[in-house]
GROMACS .gro file of C-alpha atoms in nm:
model
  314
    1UNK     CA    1  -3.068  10.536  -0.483
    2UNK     CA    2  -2.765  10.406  -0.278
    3UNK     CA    3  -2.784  10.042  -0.192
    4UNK     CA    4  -2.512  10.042   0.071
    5UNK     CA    5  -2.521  10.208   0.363
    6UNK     CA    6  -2.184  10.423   0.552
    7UNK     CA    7  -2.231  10.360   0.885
    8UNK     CA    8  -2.512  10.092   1.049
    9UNK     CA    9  -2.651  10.398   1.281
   10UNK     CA   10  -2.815  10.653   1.256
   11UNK     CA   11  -2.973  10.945   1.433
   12UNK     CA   12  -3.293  10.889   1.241
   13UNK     CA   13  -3.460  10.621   1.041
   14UNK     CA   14  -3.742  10.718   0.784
   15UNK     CA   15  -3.934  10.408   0.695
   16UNK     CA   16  -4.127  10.483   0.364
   17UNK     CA   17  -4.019  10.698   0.061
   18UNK     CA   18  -4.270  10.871  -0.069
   19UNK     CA   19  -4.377  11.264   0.042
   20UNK     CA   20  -4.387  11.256   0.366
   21UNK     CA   21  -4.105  11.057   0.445
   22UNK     CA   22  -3.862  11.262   0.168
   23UNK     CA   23  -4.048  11.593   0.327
   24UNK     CA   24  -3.900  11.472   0.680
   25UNK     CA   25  -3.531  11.390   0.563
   26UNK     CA   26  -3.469  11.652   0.376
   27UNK     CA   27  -3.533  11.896   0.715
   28UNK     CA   28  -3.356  11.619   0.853
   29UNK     CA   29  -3.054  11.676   0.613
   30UNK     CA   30  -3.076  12.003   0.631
   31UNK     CA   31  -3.062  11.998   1.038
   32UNK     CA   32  -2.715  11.780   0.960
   33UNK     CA   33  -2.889  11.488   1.091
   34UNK     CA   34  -2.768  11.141   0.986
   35UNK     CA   35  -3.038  11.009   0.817
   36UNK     CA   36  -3.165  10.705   0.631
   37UNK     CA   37  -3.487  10.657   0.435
   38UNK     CA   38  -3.520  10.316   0.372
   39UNK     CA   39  -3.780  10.312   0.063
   40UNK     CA   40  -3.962  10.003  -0.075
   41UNK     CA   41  -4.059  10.204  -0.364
   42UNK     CA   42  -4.460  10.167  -0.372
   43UNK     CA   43  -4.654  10.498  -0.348
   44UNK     CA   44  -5.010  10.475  -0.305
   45UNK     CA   45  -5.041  10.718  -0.592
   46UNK     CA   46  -4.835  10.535  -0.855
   47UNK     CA   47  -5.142  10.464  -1.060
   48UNK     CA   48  -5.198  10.803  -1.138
   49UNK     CA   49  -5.078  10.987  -1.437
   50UNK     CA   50  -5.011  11.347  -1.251
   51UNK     CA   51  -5.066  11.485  -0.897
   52UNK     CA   52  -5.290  11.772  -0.908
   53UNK     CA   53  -5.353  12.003  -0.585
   54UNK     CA   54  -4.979  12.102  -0.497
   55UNK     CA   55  -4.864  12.448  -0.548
   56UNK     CA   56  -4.638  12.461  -0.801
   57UNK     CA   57  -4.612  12.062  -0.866
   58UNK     CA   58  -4.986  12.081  -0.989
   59UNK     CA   59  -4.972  11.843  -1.327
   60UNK     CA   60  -4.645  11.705  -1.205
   61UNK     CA   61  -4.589  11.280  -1.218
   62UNK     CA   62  -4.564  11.122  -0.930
   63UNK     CA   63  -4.248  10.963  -1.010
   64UNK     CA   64  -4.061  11.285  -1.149
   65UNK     CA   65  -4.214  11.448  -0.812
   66UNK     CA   66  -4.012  11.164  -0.596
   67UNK     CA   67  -3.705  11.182  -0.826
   68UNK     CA   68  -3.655  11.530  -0.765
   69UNK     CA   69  -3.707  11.465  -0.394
   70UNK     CA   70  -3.485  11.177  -0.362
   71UNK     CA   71  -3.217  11.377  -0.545
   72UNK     CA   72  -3.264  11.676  -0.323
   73UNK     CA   73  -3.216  11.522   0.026
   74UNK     CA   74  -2.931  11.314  -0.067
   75UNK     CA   75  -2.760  11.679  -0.188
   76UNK     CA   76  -2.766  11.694   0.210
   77UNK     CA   77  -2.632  11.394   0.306
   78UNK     CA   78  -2.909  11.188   0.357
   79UNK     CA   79  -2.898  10.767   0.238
   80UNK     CA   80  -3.116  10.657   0.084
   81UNK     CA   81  -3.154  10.265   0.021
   82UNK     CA   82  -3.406  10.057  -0.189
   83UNK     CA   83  -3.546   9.845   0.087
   84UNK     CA   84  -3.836   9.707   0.292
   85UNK     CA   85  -3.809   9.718   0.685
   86UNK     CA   86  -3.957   9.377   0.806
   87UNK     CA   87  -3.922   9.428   1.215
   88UNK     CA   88  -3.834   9.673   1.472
   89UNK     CA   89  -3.799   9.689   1.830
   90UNK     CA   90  -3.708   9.918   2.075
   91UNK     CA   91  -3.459   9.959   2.381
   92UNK     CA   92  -3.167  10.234   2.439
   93UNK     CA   93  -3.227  10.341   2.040
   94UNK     CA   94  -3.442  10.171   1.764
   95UNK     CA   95  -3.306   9.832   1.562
   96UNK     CA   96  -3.455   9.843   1.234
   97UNK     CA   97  -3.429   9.481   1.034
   98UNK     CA   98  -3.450   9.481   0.654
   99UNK     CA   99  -3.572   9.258   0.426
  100UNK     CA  100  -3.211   9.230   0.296
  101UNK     CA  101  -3.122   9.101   0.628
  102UNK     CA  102  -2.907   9.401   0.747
  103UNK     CA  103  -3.025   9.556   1.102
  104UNK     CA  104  -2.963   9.957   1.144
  105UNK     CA  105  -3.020  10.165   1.419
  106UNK     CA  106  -3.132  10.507   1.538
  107UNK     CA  107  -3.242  10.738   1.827
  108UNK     CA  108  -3.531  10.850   1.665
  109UNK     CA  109  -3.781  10.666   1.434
  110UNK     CA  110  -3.979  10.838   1.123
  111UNK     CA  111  -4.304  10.581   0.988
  112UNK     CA  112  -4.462  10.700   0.661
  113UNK     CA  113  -4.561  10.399   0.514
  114UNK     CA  114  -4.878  10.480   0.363
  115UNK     CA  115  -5.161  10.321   0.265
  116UNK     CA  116  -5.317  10.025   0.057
  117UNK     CA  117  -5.614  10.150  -0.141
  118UNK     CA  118  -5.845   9.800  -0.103
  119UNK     CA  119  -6.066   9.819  -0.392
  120UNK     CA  120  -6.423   9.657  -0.464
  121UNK     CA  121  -6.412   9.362  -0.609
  122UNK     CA  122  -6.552   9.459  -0.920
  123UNK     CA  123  -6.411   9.353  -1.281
  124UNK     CA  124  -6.257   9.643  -1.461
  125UNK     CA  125  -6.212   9.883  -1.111
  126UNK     CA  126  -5.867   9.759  -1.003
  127UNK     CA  127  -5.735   9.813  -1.387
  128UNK     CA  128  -5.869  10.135  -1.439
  129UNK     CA  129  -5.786  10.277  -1.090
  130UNK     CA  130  -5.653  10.592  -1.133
  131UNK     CA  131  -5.706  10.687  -1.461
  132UNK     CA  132  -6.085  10.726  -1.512
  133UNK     CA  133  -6.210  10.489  -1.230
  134UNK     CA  134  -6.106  10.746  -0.896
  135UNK     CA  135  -6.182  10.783  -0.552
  136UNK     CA  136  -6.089  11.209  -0.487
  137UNK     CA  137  -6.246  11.504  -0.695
  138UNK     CA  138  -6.031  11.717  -0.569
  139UNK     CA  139  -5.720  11.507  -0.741
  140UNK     CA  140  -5.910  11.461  -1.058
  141UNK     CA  141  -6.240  11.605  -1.046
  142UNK     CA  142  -6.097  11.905  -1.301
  143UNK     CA  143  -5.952  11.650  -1.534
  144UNK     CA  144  -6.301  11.475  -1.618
  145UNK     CA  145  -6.521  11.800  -1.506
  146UNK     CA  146  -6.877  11.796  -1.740
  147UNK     CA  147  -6.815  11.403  -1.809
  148UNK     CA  148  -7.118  11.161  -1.703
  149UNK     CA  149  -7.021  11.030  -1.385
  150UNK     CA  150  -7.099  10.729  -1.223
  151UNK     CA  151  -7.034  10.677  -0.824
  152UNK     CA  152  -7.058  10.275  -0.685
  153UNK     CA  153  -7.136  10.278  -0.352
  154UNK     CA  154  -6.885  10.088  -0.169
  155UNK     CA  155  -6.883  10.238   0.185
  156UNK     CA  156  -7.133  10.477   0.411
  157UNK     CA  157  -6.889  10.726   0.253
  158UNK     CA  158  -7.061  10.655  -0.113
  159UNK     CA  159  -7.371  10.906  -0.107
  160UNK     CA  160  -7.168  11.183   0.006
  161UNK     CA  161  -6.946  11.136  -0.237
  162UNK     CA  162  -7.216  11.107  -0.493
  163UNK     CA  163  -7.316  11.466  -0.411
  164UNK     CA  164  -6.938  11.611  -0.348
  165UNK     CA  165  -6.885  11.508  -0.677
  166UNK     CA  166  -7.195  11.750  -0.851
  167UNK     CA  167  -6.970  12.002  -0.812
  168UNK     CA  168  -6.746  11.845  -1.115
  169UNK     CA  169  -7.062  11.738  -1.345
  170UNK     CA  170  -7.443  11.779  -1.313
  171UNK     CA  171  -7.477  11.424  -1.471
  172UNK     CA  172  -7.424  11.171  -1.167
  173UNK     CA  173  -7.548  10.840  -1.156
  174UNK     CA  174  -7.510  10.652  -0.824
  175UNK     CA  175  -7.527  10.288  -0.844
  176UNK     CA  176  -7.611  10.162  -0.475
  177UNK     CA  177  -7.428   9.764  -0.585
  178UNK     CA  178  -7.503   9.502  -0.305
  179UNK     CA  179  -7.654   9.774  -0.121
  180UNK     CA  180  -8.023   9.809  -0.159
  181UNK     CA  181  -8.227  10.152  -0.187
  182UNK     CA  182  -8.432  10.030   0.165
  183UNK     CA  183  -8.037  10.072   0.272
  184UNK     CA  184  -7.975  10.435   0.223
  185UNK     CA  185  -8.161  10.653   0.405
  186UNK     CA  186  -8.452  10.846   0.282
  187UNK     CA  187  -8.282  11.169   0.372
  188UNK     CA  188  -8.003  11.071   0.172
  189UNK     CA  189  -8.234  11.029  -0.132
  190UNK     CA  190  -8.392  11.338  -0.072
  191UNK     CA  191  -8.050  11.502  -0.094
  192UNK     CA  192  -7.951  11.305  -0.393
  193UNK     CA  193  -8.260  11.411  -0.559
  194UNK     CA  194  -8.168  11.770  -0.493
  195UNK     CA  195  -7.872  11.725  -0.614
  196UNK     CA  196  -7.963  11.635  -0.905
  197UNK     CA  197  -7.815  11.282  -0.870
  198UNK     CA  198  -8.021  10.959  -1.041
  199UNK     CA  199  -8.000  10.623  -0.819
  200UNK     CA  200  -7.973  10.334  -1.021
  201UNK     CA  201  -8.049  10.020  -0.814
  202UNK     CA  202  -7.870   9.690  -0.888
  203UNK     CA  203  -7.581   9.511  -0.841
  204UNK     CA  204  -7.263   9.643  -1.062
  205UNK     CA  205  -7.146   9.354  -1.280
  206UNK     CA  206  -6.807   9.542  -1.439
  207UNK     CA  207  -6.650   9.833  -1.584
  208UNK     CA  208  -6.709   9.799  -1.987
  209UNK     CA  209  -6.445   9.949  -2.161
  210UNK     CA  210  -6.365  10.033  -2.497
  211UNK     CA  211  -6.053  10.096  -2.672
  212UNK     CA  212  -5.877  10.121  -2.389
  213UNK     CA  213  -6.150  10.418  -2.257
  214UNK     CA  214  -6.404  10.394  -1.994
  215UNK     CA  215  -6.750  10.400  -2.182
  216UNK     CA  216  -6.976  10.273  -1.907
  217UNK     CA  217  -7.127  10.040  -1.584
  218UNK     CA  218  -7.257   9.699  -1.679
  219UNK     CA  219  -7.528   9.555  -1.412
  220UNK     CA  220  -7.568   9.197  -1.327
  221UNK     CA  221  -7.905   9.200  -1.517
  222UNK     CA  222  -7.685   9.297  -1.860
  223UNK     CA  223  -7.810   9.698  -1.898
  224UNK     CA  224  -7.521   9.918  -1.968
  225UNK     CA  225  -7.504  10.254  -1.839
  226UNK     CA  226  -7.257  10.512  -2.024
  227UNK     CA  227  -7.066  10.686  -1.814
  228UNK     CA  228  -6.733  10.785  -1.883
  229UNK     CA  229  -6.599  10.801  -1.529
  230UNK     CA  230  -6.663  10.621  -1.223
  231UNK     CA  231  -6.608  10.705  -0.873
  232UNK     CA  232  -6.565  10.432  -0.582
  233UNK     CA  233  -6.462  10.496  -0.224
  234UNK     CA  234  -6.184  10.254  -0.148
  235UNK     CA  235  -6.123  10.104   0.235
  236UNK     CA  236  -5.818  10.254   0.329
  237UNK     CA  237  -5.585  10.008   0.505
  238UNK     CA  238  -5.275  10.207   0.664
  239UNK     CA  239  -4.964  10.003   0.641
  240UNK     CA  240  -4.880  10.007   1.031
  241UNK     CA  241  -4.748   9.691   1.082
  242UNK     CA  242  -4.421   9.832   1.247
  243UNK     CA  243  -4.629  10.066   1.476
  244UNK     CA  244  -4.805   9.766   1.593
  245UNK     CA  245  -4.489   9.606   1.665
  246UNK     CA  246  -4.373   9.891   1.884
  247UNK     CA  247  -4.753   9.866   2.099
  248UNK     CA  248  -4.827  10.193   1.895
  249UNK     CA  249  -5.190  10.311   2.036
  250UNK     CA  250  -5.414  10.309   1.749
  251UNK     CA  251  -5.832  10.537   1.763
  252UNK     CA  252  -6.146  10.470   1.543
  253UNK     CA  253  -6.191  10.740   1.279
  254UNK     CA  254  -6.455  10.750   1.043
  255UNK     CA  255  -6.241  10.595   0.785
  256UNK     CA  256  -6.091  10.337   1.022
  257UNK     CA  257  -5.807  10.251   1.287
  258UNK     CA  258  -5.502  10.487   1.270
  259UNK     CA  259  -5.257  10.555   1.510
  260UNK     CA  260  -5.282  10.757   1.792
  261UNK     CA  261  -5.036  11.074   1.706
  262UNK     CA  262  -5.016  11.429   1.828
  263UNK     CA  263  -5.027  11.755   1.631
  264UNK     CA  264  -4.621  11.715   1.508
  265UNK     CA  265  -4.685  11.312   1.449
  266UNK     CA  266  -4.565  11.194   1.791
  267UNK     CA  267  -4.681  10.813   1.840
  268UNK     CA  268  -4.761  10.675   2.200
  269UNK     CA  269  -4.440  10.493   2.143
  270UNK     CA  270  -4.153  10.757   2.321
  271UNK     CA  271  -3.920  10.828   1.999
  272UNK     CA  272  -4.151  10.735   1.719
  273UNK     CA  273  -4.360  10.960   1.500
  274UNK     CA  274  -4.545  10.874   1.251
  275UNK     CA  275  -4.656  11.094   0.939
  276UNK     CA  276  -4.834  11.070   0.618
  277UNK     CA  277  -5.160  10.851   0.484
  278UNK     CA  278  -5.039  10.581   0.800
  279UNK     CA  279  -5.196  10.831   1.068
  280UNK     CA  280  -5.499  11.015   0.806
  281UNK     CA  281  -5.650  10.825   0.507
  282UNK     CA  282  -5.736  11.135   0.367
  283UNK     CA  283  -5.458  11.298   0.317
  284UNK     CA  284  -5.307  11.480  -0.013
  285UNK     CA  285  -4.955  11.500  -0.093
  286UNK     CA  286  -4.903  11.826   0.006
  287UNK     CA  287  -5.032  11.719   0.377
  288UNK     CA  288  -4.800  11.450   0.334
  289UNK     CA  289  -4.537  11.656   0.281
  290UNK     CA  290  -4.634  11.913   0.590
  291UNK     CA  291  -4.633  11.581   0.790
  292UNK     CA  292  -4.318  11.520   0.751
  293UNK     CA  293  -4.156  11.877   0.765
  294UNK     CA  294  -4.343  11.921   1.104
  295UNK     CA  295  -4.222  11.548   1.216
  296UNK     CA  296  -3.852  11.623   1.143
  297UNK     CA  297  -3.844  11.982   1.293
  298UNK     CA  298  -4.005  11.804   1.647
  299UNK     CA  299  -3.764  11.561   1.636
  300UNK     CA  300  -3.432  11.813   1.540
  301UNK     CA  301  -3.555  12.031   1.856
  302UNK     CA  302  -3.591  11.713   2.106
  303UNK     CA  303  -3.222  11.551   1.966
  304UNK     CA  304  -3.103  11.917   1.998
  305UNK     CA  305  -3.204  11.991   2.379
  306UNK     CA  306  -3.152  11.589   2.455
  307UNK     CA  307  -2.774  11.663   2.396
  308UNK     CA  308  -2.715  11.943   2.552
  309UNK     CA  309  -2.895  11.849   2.872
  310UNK     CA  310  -2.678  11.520   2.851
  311UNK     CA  311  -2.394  11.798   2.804
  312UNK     CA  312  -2.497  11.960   3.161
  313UNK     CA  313  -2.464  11.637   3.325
  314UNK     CA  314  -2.157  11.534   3.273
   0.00000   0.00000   0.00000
């Protein structure tokens, strides 16, 4: 990754490196669109081991999966630069400032920042996120399939995932925490029950691990429950500080605030789109990845027909 950059402008700027953002420069590049990516090189999946879900990428790491990206949109032309972008602000075009302390510019602005994953604070989750302590079956449900699960609730998202999960393994365990049984619903334990799903009441006093392998879920009253996988639903904090800057419109989803964007990414901010886990929590990489393809193509057609009705006028 290049850490000096040709020119100071830009037609676009794509804040944030990871599948989205390389997904928009390379139609970028491809469109023979000047285009930076200014990466500060942390993925919300660089816990995990492999990426499963993407048509043929399935098993892939997530760092060999953004290598090969980065390497394929620069083949088109498109900088790259190991960086954070700490402001931006808005008036003919976009001024971008960098944590380095260089300002760049561009007509159009890309944000695919991602996410932060805020995790309970329980001893033993954080270390073991992403390898047998997870928060999606469908990224690694196959990968611990017939395994006793446990699922901590951590969010009004926590039963269903208890019974999404059932579909992986018929031995679930859902430990309601700091939340009481009186606080989940008695249709909820009527579906549990259905399911097949045991409630364990309790608070959750750590992960116990052993030889470096999840073996169970220790309760504040000292019983140990073996389970060799645990789920948790995280609080999904999208990193939109720039968005905010610009007076980005942000709506209430069942997950949390997100931005306010249109079918191809469009902000409320004229010129900015933002793609990726900033505008849906629950996005996979390959959504990512459509994201930004859809972003860049929007943004190629508006440059395209800006110019040549700036042509007409002259």
């Amino acid at each position: 990754m290049t850490e000096m950059y040709g020119t100071e402008t830009y037609e676009v700027i794509v804040i944030g490196g990871g599948a989205a953002g390389l997904s928009a420069a390379l139609v970028l590049g491809r469109a023979r669109r000047r285009t930076l990516v200014v990466d500060a090189g942390e993925p919300r999946n660089a816990p995990a081991a492999h990426m499963q879900g993407y048509l043929s990428r399935d098993g892939m790491p997530p760092a060999e999966f953004l290598a090969v990206g980065r390497e394929e949109v620069t083949s088109y032309g498109v900088e790259l630069v190991h960086d954070r972008a700490v402001d931006v602000t808005r008036g003919e075009d976009f001024a971008v400032e960098l944590a380095s302390g260089r300002t760049v510019r561009a007509r159009r602005l890309i944000v695919a920042t991602g996410l932060t994953d805020e995790l309970p604070p329980v001893p033993g989750v954080a270390e073991r996120f992403g390898r047998d302590v997870l928060h999606c079956p469908y990224c690694h449900g196959w990968e611990v399939r017939d395994l006793p699960f446990g699922v901590i609730v951590t969010s009004p998202m926590s039963v269903h995932q208890a019974l999404l999960v059932t579909q992986w393994s018929k031995d679930v365990t859902l430990f309601p925490h700091t939340t009481d049984e009186a606080g989940i619903s008695d249709e909820d334990l009527r579906r549990l029950a259905a399911a097949g799903v045991h409630v364990v009441p309790g608070e959750v006093a750590e992960i116990v691990v052993e030889e470096d392998r999840l073996t169970g879920v220790r309760l504040a009253d000292g019983t140990v429950h073996a389970r060799s996988a645990v789920f948790v639903a995280p609080r999904f904090v999208p990193r939109t500080a720039l968005l905010e800057r610009l007076g980005a419109e942000t709506k209430e989803t069942p997950f949390g605030m997100a931005p306010e964007v249109d079918e191809t990414g469009r902000t409320t901010v004229p010129g900015v789109w933002a793609v990726g886990n900033a505008t849906l929590m629950t996005q996979q990489v390959v959504h990512a990845a459509g994201d930004g393809y859809k972003a860049a193509a929007t943004i190629n057609n508006e440059l395209v027909m800006e110019d040549i009705e700036a042509a007409v006028r002259v």
